[in-house]
């Protein structure tokens, strides 16, 4: 008999006093199963990770095949490893042509760190412009460009020379000057409650950065890999950034991050100083094999093409007087309710009734949905019915 529950609470570091605390037995497709016999429909995909559902056979096979060949052999960047090259090949099919160099790291946060370092190194400038309400990760650098003061204050001092601007505020763009190394923005702000920039704002942001020689970093860690109905969300705005960060769904369920750019920019990290960013496990062969297999499935099954219809279906089903707005770009969805208290109750009640949704860190009147891109119509309807029943229960 496993005592993993006891060890979880006694020995494993906790991130909150309110962990969900279910013990997982296995997961398959859009469902997570617990050791006490529950089947939980997954409407968040591990927060934007398991876009092909759980246990996709092509990903499992790629992992097993790679484990049979080799696991870690050497720090990133020294040996030629086939699984890294396969992932590179898949990315080169879907990224803009000019973004032709990919640096594989271990997490989204590390991709942010690499991107910020690259921008400073390539421009020789120090100022960074970030956005109010942003979330880019939890290490010192990534936290510094976030916009949640409550999460930052206990860890001061953070990085200096960071200024913040407001999404969709055109006059703020004047703050981007020849002193600015980079502007960093989540293409669709996730933790802020799925905030979608205006088309013209994104065009103006790109133009301003180009005018003053500032590098535009778009964080696609949550919005990327098909989630919004395009491979990367910036495709909705007809712009190309200078540096892209990816993570989450890129790994097909394995831990990965990637920052990508033009080769002549990326080369700056390999010279003066040499080894400008290094990582032992970045580009891990098993992770890259899973990621390459996942991208192949996404491409061959044309899954991105079905995203908008599924998202529209969810929005059409989630209608109730207590729902103030369903804000979404593809299957990156925020549901605003009429009170913070109701959000707490609804998320709890959904879980009790077999549906996993989740809160935002900094948007208390909303909860998030990000189901697998290949979720069935039946599961989609079932999940929405559980949400409506939970709302209805709290409304009485
Ligand atoms: C937009 C965005 N950037 C960066 C990160 C950090 O990624 P990770 O948790 O893989 O380090 C996240 C994670 O939620 C994210 O949503």
PDB file of C-alpha atoms in Angstrom, residues 214-385:
ATOM      1  CA  UNK A 214      14.363  47.452 -29.749  1.00  0.00           C
ATOM      2  CA  UNK A 215      13.876  43.700 -29.869  1.00  0.00           C
ATOM      3  CA  UNK A 216      10.306  42.474 -29.535  1.00  0.00           C
ATOM      4  CA  UNK A 217       9.995  39.319 -27.428  1.00  0.00           C
ATOM      5  CA  UNK A 218       6.619  37.596 -27.657  1.00  0.00           C
ATOM      6  CA  UNK A 219       5.941  35.052 -24.931  1.00  0.00           C
ATOM      7  CA  UNK A 220       4.019  32.187 -26.546  1.00  0.00           C
ATOM      8  CA  UNK A 221       4.542  29.787 -23.669  1.00  0.00           C
ATOM      9  CA  UNK A 222       0.831  29.595 -22.922  1.00  0.00           C
ATOM     10  CA  UNK A 223      -0.688  30.902 -26.158  1.00  0.00           C
ATOM     11  CA  UNK A 224       1.489  28.896 -28.540  1.00  0.00           C
ATOM     12  CA  UNK A 225       1.437  25.456 -30.170  1.00  0.00           C
ATOM     13  CA  UNK A 226      -2.061  25.736 -31.569  1.00  0.00           C
ATOM     14  CA  UNK A 227      -3.889  26.830 -28.417  1.00  0.00           C
ATOM     15  CA  UNK A 228      -5.427  29.957 -29.976  1.00  0.00           C
ATOM     16  CA  UNK A 229      -6.217  28.478 -33.388  1.00  0.00           C
ATOM     17  CA  UNK A 230      -2.873  29.389 -34.997  1.00  0.00           C
ATOM     18  CA  UNK A 231       0.433  27.661 -34.335  1.00  0.00           C
ATOM     19  CA  UNK A 232       1.613  30.830 -32.579  1.00  0.00           C
ATOM     20  CA  UNK A 233      -0.801  33.538 -31.476  1.00  0.00           C
ATOM     21  CA  UNK A 234       1.132  36.406 -33.078  1.00  0.00           C
ATOM     22  CA  UNK A 235       0.019  35.020 -36.470  1.00  0.00           C
ATOM     23  CA  UNK A 236      -3.401  36.555 -35.692  1.00  0.00           C
ATOM     24  CA  UNK A 237      -1.760  39.985 -35.829  1.00  0.00           C
ATOM     25  CA  UNK A 238       0.354  39.637 -39.006  1.00  0.00           C
ATOM     26  CA  UNK A 239       3.593  40.476 -37.224  1.00  0.00           C
ATOM     27  CA  UNK A 240       6.805  38.576 -36.529  1.00  0.00           C
ATOM     28  CA  UNK A 241       8.671  39.191 -33.266  1.00  0.00           C
ATOM     29  CA  UNK A 242      12.465  39.165 -32.934  1.00  0.00           C
ATOM     30  CA  UNK A 243      12.479  36.544 -30.200  1.00  0.00           C
ATOM     31  CA  UNK A 244       9.802  33.956 -29.393  1.00  0.00           C
ATOM     32  CA  UNK A 245       9.528  32.004 -26.158  1.00  0.00           C
ATOM     33  CA  UNK A 246       7.719  28.660 -26.105  1.00  0.00           C
ATOM     34  CA  UNK A 247       7.151  25.934 -23.520  1.00  0.00           C
ATOM     35  CA  UNK A 248       4.207  24.084 -21.971  1.00  0.00           C
ATOM     36  CA  UNK A 249       2.443  22.234 -24.855  1.00  0.00           C
ATOM     37  CA  UNK A 250       5.641  22.170 -26.921  1.00  0.00           C
ATOM     38  CA  UNK A 251       6.905  19.195 -24.900  1.00  0.00           C
ATOM     39  CA  UNK A 252       3.877  16.963 -25.474  1.00  0.00           C
ATOM     40  CA  UNK A 253       3.662  16.458 -21.692  1.00  0.00           C
ATOM     41  CA  UNK A 254       7.404  16.585 -21.026  1.00  0.00           C
ATOM     42  CA  UNK A 255       9.234  19.595 -19.524  1.00  0.00           C
ATOM     43  CA  UNK A 256      10.649  21.938 -22.123  1.00  0.00           C
ATOM     44  CA  UNK A 257      11.242  25.564 -22.966  1.00  0.00           C
ATOM     45  CA  UNK A 258      12.579  27.148 -26.112  1.00  0.00           C
ATOM     46  CA  UNK A 259      13.606  30.621 -27.152  1.00  0.00           C
ATOM     47  CA  UNK A 260      13.908  31.170 -30.852  1.00  0.00           C
ATOM     48  CA  UNK A 261      15.289  33.963 -32.990  1.00  0.00           C
ATOM     49  CA  UNK A 262      17.273  34.812 -36.101  1.00  0.00           C
ATOM     50  CA  UNK A 263      20.534  32.910 -36.312  1.00  0.00           C
ATOM     51  CA  UNK A 264      22.693  36.043 -36.400  1.00  0.00           C
ATOM     52  CA  UNK A 265      21.068  37.215 -33.163  1.00  0.00           C
ATOM     53  CA  UNK A 266      21.254  33.846 -31.417  1.00  0.00           C
ATOM     54  CA  UNK A 267      24.936  33.511 -32.299  1.00  0.00           C
ATOM     55  CA  UNK A 268      25.671  36.333 -29.894  1.00  0.00           C
ATOM     56  CA  UNK A 269      25.182  33.900 -27.023  1.00  0.00           C
ATOM     57  CA  UNK A 270      28.019  31.695 -28.253  1.00  0.00           C
ATOM     58  CA  UNK A 271      30.685  34.402 -28.359  1.00  0.00           C
ATOM     59  CA  UNK A 272      31.932  37.276 -26.145  1.00  0.00           C
ATOM     60  CA  UNK A 273      31.394  35.623 -23.776  1.00  0.00           C
ATOM     61  CA  UNK A 274      31.355  32.112 -25.119  1.00  0.00           C
ATOM     62  CA  UNK A 275      28.664  30.025 -23.353  1.00  0.00           C
ATOM     63  CA  UNK A 276      26.490  33.104 -22.739  1.00  0.00           C
ATOM     64  CA  UNK A 277      23.643  30.834 -21.686  1.00  0.00           C
ATOM     65  CA  UNK A 278      24.284  27.262 -20.644  1.00  0.00           C
ATOM     66  CA  UNK A 279      22.096  24.479 -19.354  1.00  0.00           C
ATOM     67  CA  UNK A 280      22.887  20.877 -18.470  1.00  0.00           C
ATOM     68  CA  UNK A 281      19.558  19.289 -19.358  1.00  0.00           C
ATOM     69  CA  UNK A 282      18.284  21.688 -22.036  1.00  0.00           C
ATOM     70  CA  UNK A 283      17.318  19.771 -25.174  1.00  0.00           C
ATOM     71  CA  UNK A 284      17.058  16.510 -23.243  1.00  0.00           C
ATOM     72  CA  UNK A 285      16.793  13.758 -25.869  1.00  0.00           C
ATOM     73  CA  UNK A 286      13.684  12.105 -24.403  1.00  0.00           C
ATOM     74  CA  UNK A 287      11.910  15.437 -24.049  1.00  0.00           C
ATOM     75  CA  UNK A 288      12.829  16.457 -27.601  1.00  0.00           C
ATOM     76  CA  UNK A 289      11.617  13.100 -28.945  1.00  0.00           C
ATOM     77  CA  UNK A 290       8.241  13.641 -27.241  1.00  0.00           C
ATOM     78  CA  UNK A 291       8.057  17.227 -28.486  1.00  0.00           C
ATOM     79  CA  UNK A 292       8.884  16.293 -32.084  1.00  0.00           C
ATOM     80  CA  UNK A 293       6.285  13.502 -32.020  1.00  0.00           C
ATOM     81  CA  UNK A 294       3.663  15.883 -30.591  1.00  0.00           C
ATOM     82  CA  UNK A 295       4.280  18.512 -33.281  1.00  0.00           C
ATOM     83  CA  UNK A 296       4.039  15.825 -35.964  1.00  0.00           C
ATOM     84  CA  UNK A 297       0.632  14.715 -34.636  1.00  0.00           C
ATOM     85  CA  UNK A 298      -0.577  18.323 -34.462  1.00  0.00           C
ATOM     86  CA  UNK A 299       0.476  18.817 -38.083  1.00  0.00           C
ATOM     87  CA  UNK A 300      -0.658  15.499 -39.560  1.00  0.00           C
ATOM     88  CA  UNK A 301      -4.039  15.494 -37.805  1.00  0.00           C
ATOM     89  CA  UNK A 302      -4.570  19.165 -38.638  1.00  0.00           C
ATOM     90  CA  UNK A 303      -5.798  19.728 -35.077  1.00  0.00           C
ATOM     91  CA  UNK A 304      -5.341  23.484 -35.094  1.00  0.00           C
ATOM     92  CA  UNK A 305      -8.036  23.804 -37.768  1.00  0.00           C
ATOM     93  CA  UNK A 306     -10.690  22.553 -35.331  1.00  0.00           C
ATOM     94  CA  UNK A 307      -9.815  24.862 -32.428  1.00  0.00           C
ATOM     95  CA  UNK A 308     -12.034  27.835 -33.258  1.00  0.00           C
ATOM     96  CA  UNK A 309     -15.196  25.747 -33.694  1.00  0.00           C
ATOM     97  CA  UNK A 310     -14.620  24.041 -30.321  1.00  0.00           C
ATOM     98  CA  UNK A 311     -14.015  27.385 -28.638  1.00  0.00           C
ATOM     99  CA  UNK A 312     -17.157  28.908 -30.170  1.00  0.00           C
ATOM    100  CA  UNK A 313     -19.130  25.881 -29.019  1.00  0.00           C
ATOM    101  CA  UNK A 314     -17.943  26.356 -25.406  1.00  0.00           C
ATOM    102  CA  UNK A 315     -18.835  30.050 -25.552  1.00  0.00           C
ATOM    103  CA  UNK A 316     -22.295  29.234 -26.930  1.00  0.00           C
ATOM    104  CA  UNK A 317     -22.939  26.684 -24.185  1.00  0.00           C
ATOM    105  CA  UNK A 318     -21.713  28.803 -21.265  1.00  0.00           C
ATOM    106  CA  UNK A 319     -24.637  31.177 -21.026  1.00  0.00           C
ATOM    107  CA  UNK A 320     -26.059  32.076 -17.598  1.00  0.00           C
ATOM    108  CA  UNK A 321     -27.014  35.327 -15.825  1.00  0.00           C
ATOM    109  CA  UNK A 322     -24.052  34.837 -13.426  1.00  0.00           C
ATOM    110  CA  UNK A 323     -21.580  34.568 -16.354  1.00  0.00           C
ATOM    111  CA  UNK A 324     -20.516  38.089 -17.230  1.00  0.00           C
ATOM    112  CA  UNK A 325     -18.174  37.251 -20.101  1.00  0.00           C
ATOM    113  CA  UNK A 326     -16.526  34.292 -21.787  1.00  0.00           C
ATOM    114  CA  UNK A 327     -13.301  35.837 -23.119  1.00  0.00           C
ATOM    115  CA  UNK A 328     -11.294  33.652 -25.434  1.00  0.00           C
ATOM    116  CA  UNK A 329      -8.821  33.324 -28.225  1.00  0.00           C
ATOM    117  CA  UNK A 330      -9.262  29.783 -29.460  1.00  0.00           C
ATOM    118  CA  UNK A 331      -9.191  27.355 -26.540  1.00  0.00           C
ATOM    119  CA  UNK A 332      -7.473  29.824 -24.193  1.00  0.00           C
ATOM    120  CA  UNK A 333     -10.537  30.834 -22.224  1.00  0.00           C
ATOM    121  CA  UNK A 334     -11.456  32.992 -19.221  1.00  0.00           C
ATOM    122  CA  UNK A 335     -14.946  32.801 -17.735  1.00  0.00           C
ATOM    123  CA  UNK A 336     -15.826  35.933 -15.764  1.00  0.00           C
ATOM    124  CA  UNK A 337     -18.483  35.498 -13.073  1.00  0.00           C
ATOM    125  CA  UNK A 338     -20.353  38.159 -11.147  1.00  0.00           C
ATOM    126  CA  UNK A 339     -18.405  37.612  -7.909  1.00  0.00           C
ATOM    127  CA  UNK A 340     -15.060  36.284  -6.675  1.00  0.00           C
ATOM    128  CA  UNK A 341     -16.838  34.170  -4.098  1.00  0.00           C
ATOM    129  CA  UNK A 342     -18.861  32.424  -6.790  1.00  0.00           C
ATOM    130  CA  UNK A 343     -15.668  31.632  -8.746  1.00  0.00           C
ATOM    131  CA  UNK A 344     -14.259  29.841  -5.685  1.00  0.00           C
ATOM    132  CA  UNK A 345     -17.429  27.822  -5.208  1.00  0.00           C
ATOM    133  CA  UNK A 346     -17.861  26.949  -8.878  1.00  0.00           C
ATOM    134  CA  UNK A 347     -14.275  25.707  -9.362  1.00  0.00           C
ATOM    135  CA  UNK A 348     -14.576  23.603  -6.180  1.00  0.00           C
ATOM    136  CA  UNK A 349     -17.972  22.213  -7.123  1.00  0.00           C
ATOM    137  CA  UNK A 350     -16.841  21.344 -10.673  1.00  0.00           C
ATOM    138  CA  UNK A 351     -13.956  19.328  -9.281  1.00  0.00           C
ATOM    139  CA  UNK A 352     -16.224  17.497  -6.852  1.00  0.00           C
ATOM    140  CA  UNK A 353     -18.394  16.620  -9.852  1.00  0.00           C
ATOM    141  CA  UNK A 354     -15.560  15.385 -12.022  1.00  0.00           C
ATOM    142  CA  UNK A 355     -14.385  18.457 -13.959  1.00  0.00           C
ATOM    143  CA  UNK A 356     -11.013  20.144 -13.567  1.00  0.00           C
ATOM    144  CA  UNK A 357     -10.993  23.903 -14.202  1.00  0.00           C
ATOM    145  CA  UNK A 358      -8.655  26.329 -12.418  1.00  0.00           C
ATOM    146  CA  UNK A 359      -8.181  29.799 -11.015  1.00  0.00           C
ATOM    147  CA  UNK A 360      -5.975  32.595 -12.298  1.00  0.00           C
ATOM    148  CA  UNK A 361      -3.215  33.853 -10.001  1.00  0.00           C
ATOM    149  CA  UNK A 362      -4.248  37.470 -10.344  1.00  0.00           C
ATOM    150  CA  UNK A 363      -7.795  37.593 -11.721  1.00  0.00           C
ATOM    151  CA  UNK A 364     -10.079  36.526  -8.909  1.00  0.00           C
ATOM    152  CA  UNK A 365     -13.431  37.034 -10.649  1.00  0.00           C
ATOM    153  CA  UNK A 366     -12.565  34.605 -13.471  1.00  0.00           C
ATOM    154  CA  UNK A 367     -11.677  30.976 -13.875  1.00  0.00           C
ATOM    155  CA  UNK A 368      -9.756  29.435 -16.716  1.00  0.00           C
ATOM    156  CA  UNK A 369     -10.460  26.743 -19.265  1.00  0.00           C
ATOM    157  CA  UNK A 370      -7.898  25.233 -21.645  1.00  0.00           C
ATOM    158  CA  UNK A 371      -9.123  21.778 -22.670  1.00  0.00           C
ATOM    159  CA  UNK A 372      -7.059  19.490 -24.898  1.00  0.00           C
ATOM    160  CA  UNK A 373      -7.253  20.621 -28.544  1.00  0.00           C
ATOM    161  CA  UNK A 374      -8.487  17.154 -29.507  1.00  0.00           C
ATOM    162  CA  UNK A 375     -11.199  16.913 -26.836  1.00  0.00           C
ATOM    163  CA  UNK A 376     -14.328  15.154 -28.133  1.00  0.00           C
ATOM    164  CA  UNK A 377     -17.568  16.991 -28.717  1.00  0.00           C
ATOM    165  CA  UNK A 378     -19.205  14.772 -26.112  1.00  0.00           C
ATOM    166  CA  UNK A 379     -16.619  15.607 -23.407  1.00  0.00           C
ATOM    167  CA  UNK A 380     -16.842  19.253 -24.285  1.00  0.00           C
ATOM    168  CA  UNK A 381     -20.615  19.271 -23.794  1.00  0.00           C
ATOM    169  CA  UNK A 382     -20.314  17.204 -20.615  1.00  0.00           C
ATOM    170  CA  UNK A 383     -17.799  19.655 -19.101  1.00  0.00           C
ATOM    171  CA  UNK A 384     -19.910  22.693 -19.927  1.00  0.00           C
ATOM    172  CA  UNK A 385     -22.966  21.021 -18.371  1.00  0.00           C
TER     173      UNK A 385
END
